[in-house]
XYZ file of N, CA and C in Angstrom:
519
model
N 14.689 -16.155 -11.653
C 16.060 -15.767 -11.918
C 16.040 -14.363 -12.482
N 16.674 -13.685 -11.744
C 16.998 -12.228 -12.136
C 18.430 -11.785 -12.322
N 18.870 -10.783 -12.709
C 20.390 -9.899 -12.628
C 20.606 -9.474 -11.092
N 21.944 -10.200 -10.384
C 22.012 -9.790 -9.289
C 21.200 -8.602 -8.488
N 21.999 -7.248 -9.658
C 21.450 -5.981 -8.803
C 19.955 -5.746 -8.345
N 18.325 -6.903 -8.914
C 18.005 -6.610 -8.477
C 17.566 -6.677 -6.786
N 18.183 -6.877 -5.954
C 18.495 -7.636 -4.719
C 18.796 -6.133 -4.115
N 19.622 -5.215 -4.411
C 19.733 -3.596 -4.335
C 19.174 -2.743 -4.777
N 18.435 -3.098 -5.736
C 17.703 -2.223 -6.803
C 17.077 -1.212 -5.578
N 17.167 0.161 -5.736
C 16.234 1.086 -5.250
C 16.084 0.747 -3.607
N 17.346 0.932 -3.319
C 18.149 0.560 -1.962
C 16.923 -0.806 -1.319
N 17.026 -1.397 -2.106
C 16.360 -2.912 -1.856
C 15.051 -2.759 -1.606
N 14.656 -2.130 -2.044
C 12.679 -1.731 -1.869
C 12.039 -2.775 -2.925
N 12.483 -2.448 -4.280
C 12.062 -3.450 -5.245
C 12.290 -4.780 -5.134
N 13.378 -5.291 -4.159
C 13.223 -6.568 -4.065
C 12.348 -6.916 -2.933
N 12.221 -6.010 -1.733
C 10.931 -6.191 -0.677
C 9.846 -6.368 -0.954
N 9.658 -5.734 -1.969
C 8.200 -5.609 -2.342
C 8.055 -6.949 -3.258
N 8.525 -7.984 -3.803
C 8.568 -8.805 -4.743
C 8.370 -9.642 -3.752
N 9.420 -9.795 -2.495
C 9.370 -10.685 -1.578
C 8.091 -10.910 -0.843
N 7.446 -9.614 -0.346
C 6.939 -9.743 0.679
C 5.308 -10.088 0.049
N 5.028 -10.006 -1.828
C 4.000 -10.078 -2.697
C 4.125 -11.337 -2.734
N 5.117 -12.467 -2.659
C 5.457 -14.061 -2.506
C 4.758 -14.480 -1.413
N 5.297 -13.456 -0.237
C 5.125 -13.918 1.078
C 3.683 -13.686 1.390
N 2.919 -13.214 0.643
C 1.463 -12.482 1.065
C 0.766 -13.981 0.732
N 0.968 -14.325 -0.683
C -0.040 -15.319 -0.946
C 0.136 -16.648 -0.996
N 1.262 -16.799 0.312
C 1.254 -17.848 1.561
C 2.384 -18.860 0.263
N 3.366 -18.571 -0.350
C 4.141 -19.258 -0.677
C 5.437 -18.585 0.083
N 6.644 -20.220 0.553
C 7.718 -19.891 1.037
C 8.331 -18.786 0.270
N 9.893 -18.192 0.557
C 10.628 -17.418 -0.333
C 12.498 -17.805 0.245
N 12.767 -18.307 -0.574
C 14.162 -18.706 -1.067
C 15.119 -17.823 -1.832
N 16.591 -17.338 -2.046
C 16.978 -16.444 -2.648
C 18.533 -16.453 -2.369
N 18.871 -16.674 -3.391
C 20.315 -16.527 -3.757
C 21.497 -15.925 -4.617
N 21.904 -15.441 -4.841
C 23.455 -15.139 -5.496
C 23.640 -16.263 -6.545
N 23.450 -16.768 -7.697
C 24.307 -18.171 -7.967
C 24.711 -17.585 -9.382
N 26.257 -18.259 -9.211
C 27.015 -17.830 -10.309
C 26.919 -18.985 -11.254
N 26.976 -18.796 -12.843
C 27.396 -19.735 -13.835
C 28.357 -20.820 -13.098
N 29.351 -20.141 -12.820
C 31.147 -20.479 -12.760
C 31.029 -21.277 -11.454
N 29.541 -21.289 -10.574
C 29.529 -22.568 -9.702
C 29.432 -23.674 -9.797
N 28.818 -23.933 -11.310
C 28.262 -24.799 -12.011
C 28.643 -25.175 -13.185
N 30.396 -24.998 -13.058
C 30.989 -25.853 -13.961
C 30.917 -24.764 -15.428
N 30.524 -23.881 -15.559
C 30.802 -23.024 -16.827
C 31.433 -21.696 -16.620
N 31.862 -21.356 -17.393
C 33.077 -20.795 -17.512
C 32.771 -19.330 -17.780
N 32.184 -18.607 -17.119
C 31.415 -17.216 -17.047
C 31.101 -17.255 -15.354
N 31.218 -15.669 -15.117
C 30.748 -15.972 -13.588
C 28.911 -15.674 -13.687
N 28.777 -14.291 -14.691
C 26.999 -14.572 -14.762
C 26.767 -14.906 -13.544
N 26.789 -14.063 -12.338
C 25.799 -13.697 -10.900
C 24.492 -13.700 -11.567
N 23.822 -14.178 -10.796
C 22.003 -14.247 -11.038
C 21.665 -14.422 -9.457
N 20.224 -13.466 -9.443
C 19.869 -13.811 -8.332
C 18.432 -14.505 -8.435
N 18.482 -15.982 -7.729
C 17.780 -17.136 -7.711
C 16.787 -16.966 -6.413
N 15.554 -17.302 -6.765
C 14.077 -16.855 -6.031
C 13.449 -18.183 -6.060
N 13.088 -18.806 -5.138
C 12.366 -20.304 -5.068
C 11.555 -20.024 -4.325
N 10.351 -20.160 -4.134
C 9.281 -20.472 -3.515
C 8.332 -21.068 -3.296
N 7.701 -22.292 -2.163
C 6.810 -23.325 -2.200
C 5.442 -23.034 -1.913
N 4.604 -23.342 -2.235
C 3.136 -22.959 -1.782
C 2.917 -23.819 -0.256
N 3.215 -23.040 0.146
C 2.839 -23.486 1.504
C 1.424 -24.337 1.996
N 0.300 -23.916 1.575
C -0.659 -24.876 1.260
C -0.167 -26.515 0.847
N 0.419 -26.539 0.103
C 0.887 -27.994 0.040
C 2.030 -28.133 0.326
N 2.979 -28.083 0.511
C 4.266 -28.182 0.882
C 4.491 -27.798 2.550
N 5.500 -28.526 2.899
C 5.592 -28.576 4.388
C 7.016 -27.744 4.451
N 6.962 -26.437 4.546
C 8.132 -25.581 4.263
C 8.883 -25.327 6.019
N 8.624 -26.190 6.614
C 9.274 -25.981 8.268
C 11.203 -26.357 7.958
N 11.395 -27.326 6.731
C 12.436 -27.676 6.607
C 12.948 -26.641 5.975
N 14.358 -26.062 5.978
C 15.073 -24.936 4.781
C 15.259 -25.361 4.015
N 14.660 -24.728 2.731
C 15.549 -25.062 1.600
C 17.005 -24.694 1.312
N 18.111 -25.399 0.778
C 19.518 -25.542 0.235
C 18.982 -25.267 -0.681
N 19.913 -24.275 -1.622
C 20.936 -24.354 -2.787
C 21.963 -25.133 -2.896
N 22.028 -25.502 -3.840
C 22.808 -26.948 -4.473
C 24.422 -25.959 -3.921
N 25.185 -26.615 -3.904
C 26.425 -26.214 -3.011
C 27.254 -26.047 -4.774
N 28.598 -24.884 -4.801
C 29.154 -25.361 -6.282
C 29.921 -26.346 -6.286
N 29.953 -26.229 -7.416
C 31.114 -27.674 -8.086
C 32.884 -27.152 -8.505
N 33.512 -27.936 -8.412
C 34.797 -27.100 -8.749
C 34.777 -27.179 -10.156
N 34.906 -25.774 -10.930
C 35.180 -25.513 -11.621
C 36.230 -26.041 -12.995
N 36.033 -27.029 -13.803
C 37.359 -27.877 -14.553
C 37.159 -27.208 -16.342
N 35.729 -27.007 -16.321
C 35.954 -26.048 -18.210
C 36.109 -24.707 -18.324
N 37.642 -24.166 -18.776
C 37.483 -22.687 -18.436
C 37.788 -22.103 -19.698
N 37.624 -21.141 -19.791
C 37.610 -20.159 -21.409
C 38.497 -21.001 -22.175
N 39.690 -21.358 -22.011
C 40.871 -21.933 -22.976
C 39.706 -23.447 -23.255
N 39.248 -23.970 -23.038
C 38.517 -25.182 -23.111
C 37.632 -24.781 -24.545
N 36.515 -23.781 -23.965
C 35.790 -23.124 -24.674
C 36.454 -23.185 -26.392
N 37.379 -22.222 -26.564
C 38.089 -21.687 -27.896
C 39.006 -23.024 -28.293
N 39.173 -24.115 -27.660
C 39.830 -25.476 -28.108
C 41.168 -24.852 -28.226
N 41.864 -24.258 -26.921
C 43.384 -23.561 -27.199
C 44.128 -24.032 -25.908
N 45.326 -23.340 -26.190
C 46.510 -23.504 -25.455
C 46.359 -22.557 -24.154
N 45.973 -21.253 -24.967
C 46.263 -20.164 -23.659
C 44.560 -19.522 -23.812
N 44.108 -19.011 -23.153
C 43.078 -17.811 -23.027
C 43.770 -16.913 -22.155
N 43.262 -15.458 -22.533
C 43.415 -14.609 -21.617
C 42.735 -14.167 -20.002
N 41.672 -15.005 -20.709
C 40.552 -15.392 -19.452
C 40.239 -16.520 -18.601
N 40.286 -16.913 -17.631
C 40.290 -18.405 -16.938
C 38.948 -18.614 -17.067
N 38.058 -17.477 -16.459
C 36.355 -17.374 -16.375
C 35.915 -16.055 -17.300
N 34.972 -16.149 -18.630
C 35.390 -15.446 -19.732
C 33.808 -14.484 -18.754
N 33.940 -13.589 -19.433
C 32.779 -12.020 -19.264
C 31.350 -12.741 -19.318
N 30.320 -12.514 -18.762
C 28.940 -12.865 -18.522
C 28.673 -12.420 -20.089
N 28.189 -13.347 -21.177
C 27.132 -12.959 -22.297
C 25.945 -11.906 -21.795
N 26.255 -10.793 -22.827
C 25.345 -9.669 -22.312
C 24.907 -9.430 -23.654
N 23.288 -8.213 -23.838
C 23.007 -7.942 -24.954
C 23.770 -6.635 -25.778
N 23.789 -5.775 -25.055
C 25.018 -4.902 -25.105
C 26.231 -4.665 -24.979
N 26.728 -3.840 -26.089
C 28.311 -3.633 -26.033
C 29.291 -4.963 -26.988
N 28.334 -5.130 -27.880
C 29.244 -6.432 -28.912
C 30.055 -5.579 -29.612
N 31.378 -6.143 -29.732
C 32.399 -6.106 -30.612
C 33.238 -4.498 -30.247
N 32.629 -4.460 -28.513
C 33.270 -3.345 -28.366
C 35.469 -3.406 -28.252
N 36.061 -2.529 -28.166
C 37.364 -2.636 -28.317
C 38.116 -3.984 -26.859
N 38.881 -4.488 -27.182
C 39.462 -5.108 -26.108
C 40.110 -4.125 -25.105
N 39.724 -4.405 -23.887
C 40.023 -3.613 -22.801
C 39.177 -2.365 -22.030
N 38.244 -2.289 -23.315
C 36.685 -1.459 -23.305
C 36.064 -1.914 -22.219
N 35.562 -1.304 -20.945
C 34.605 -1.512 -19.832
C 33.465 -2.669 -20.332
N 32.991 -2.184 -21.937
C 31.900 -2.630 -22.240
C 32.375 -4.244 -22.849
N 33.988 -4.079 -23.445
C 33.870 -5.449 -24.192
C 33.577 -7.182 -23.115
N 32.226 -7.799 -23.720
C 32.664 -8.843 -23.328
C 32.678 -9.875 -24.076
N 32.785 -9.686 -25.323
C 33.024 -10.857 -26.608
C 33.779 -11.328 -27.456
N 34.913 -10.081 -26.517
C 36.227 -10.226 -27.038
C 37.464 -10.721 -26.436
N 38.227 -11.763 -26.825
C 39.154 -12.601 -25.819
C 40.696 -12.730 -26.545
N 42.067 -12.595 -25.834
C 42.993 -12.966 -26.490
C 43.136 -14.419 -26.272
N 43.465 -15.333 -27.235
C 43.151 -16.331 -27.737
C 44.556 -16.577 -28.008
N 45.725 -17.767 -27.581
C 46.650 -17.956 -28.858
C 47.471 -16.746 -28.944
N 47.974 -15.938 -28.227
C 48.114 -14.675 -29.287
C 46.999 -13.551 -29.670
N 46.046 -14.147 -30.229
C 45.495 -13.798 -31.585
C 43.817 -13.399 -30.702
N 43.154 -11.676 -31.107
C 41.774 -11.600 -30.907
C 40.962 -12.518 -31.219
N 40.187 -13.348 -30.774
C 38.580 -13.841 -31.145
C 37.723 -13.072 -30.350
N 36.209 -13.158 -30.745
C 35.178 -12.939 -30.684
C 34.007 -14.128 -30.164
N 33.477 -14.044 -29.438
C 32.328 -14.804 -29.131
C 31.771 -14.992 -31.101
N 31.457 -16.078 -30.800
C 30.006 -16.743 -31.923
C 28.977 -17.365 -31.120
N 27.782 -17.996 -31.622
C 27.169 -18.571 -30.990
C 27.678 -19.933 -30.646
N 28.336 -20.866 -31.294
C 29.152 -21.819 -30.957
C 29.739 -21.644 -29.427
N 30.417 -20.664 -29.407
C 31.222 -20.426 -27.952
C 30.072 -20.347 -26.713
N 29.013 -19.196 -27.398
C 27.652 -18.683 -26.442
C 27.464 -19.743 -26.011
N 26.610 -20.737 -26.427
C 26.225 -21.902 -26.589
C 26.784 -22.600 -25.338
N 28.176 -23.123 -25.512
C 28.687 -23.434 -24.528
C 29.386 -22.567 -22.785
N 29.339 -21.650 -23.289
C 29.282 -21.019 -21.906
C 28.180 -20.938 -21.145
N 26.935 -21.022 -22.109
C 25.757 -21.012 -21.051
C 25.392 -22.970 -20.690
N 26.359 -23.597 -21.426
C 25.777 -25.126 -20.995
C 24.544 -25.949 -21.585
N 24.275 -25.074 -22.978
C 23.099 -25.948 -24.208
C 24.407 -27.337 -24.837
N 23.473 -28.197 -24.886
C 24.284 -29.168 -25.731
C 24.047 -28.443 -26.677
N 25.600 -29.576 -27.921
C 26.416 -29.128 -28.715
C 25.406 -28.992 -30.256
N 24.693 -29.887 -30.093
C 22.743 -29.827 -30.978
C 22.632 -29.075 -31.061
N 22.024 -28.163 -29.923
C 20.965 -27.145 -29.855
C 21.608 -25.733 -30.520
N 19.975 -25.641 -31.426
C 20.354 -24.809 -32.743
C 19.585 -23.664 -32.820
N 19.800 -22.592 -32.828
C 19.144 -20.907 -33.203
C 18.857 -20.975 -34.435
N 17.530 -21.207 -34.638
C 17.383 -21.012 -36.038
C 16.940 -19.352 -36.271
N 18.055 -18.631 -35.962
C 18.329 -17.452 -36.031
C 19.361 -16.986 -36.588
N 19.316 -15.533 -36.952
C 20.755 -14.875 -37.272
C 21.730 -15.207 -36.314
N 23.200 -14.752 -36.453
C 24.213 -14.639 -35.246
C 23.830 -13.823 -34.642
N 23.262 -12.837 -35.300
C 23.168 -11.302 -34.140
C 22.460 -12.008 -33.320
N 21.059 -12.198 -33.476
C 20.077 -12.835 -32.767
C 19.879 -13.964 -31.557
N 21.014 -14.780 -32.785
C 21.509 -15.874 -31.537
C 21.998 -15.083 -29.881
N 23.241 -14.489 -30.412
C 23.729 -13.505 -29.076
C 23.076 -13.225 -28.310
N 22.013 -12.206 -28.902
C 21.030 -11.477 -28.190
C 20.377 -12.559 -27.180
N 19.851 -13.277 -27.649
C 19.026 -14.723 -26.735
C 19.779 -14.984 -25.997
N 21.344 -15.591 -26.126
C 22.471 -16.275 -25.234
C 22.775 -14.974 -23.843
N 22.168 -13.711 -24.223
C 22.674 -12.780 -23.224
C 21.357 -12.612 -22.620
N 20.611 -13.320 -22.903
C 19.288 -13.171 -22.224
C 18.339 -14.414 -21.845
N 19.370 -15.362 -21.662
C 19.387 -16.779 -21.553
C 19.503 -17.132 -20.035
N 19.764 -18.236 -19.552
C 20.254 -18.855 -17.899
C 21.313 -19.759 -18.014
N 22.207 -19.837 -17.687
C 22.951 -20.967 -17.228
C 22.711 -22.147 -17.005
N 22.598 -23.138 -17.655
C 21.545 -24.246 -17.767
C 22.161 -24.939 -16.907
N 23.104 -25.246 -16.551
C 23.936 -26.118 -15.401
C 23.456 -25.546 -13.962
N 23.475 -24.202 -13.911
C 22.704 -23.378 -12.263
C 21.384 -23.926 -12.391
N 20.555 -23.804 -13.530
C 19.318 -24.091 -13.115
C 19.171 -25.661 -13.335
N 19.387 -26.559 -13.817
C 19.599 -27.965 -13.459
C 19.588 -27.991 -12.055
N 21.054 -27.722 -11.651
C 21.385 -27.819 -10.013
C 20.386 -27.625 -9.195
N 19.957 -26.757 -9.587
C 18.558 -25.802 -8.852
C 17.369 -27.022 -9.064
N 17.377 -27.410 -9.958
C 16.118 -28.092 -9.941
C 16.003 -29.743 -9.245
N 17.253 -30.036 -9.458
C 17.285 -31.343 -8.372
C 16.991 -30.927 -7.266
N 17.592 -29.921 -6.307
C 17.359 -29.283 -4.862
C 16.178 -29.478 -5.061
N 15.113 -28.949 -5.982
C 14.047 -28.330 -5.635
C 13.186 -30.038 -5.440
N 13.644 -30.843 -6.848
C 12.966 -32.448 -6.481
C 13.056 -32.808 -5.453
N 14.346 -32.881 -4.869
C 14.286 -33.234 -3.663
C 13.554 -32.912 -2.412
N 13.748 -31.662 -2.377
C 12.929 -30.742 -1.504
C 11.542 -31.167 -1.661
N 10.995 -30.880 -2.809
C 9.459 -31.456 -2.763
C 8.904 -33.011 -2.629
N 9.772 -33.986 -3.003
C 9.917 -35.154 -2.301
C 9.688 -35.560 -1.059
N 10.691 -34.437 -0.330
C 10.414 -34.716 1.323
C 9.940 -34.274 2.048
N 8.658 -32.958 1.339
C 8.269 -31.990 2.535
C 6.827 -31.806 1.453
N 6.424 -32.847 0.940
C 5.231 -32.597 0.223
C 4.024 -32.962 1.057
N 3.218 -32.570 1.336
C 2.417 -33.071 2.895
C 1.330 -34.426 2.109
């Protein structure tokens, strides 16, 4: 799992070369686009998703699927336990640009709420990326953030990983 752009990176050389270093030492190569917001959370967070089977054991003649999305039912107003959000699908958690101004290119931790500005916490993080309501940073807030913007979408990669059971289930030689 990478940041979309690298799929363009360096008019797509850097992703050739990643691919074709997969493809050298005889494992399949799989690759997708997959958003948070396919998978039921409420951020779109594009990631680009890379699967590959060792061909040595695996019988890769079949294609692999990506898990298809889900319709979308928890959206930012869910998140903040409100009436209104300003956002249906709130800004991808990033490490940069916290607490920049609302309407700022850079802000994405900032939401009208109610009326009323909020701010991402880790509480909110938490649930936009899809950690149960447990799972604890035994970290600062800053810190927490930082991790949550440098985290995965735990619902995409779930999804992802049944495909992949399956897949290896039925094409394991």
């Amino acid at each position: 799992e990478n940041v979309g752009f690298l799929l363009n990176h360096n008019k797509g050389k850097t992703f050739q070369k990643i691919r074709n270093s997969i493809l050298e030492i005889n494992y399949s190569f799989n690759y997708k686009i997959v958003r948070a917001s396919d998978f039921n959370l409420p951020q779109g967070r594009p990631r680009l998703f890379m699967i590959g089977f060792n061909q040595d054991k695996i019988d890769c003649s079949q294609e692999f699927k990506f898990p298809k999305p889900v319709k979308l039912k928890k959206m930012m107003k869910h998140i903040w336990k409100s009436k209104k959000c300003d956002k249906k699908i709130g800004y991808s958690i990033r490490v940069g640009g916290k607490s920049s101004p609302m309407g700022d290119k850079r802000n994405w931790d900032g939401y009208l709420v109610d009326g009323k500005i909020k701010r991402l916490t880790p509480i909110e993080g938490k649930q936009m990326m899809g950690f149960p309501k447990k799972f604890i940073f035994p970290v600062s807030k800053n810190i927490a953030m930082k991790l949550l913007g440098n985290s995965i979408a735990i619902n995409a990669v779930k999804a992802c990983c049944k495909k992949i059971k399956l897949y290896l289930k039925d094409n394991t030689c």
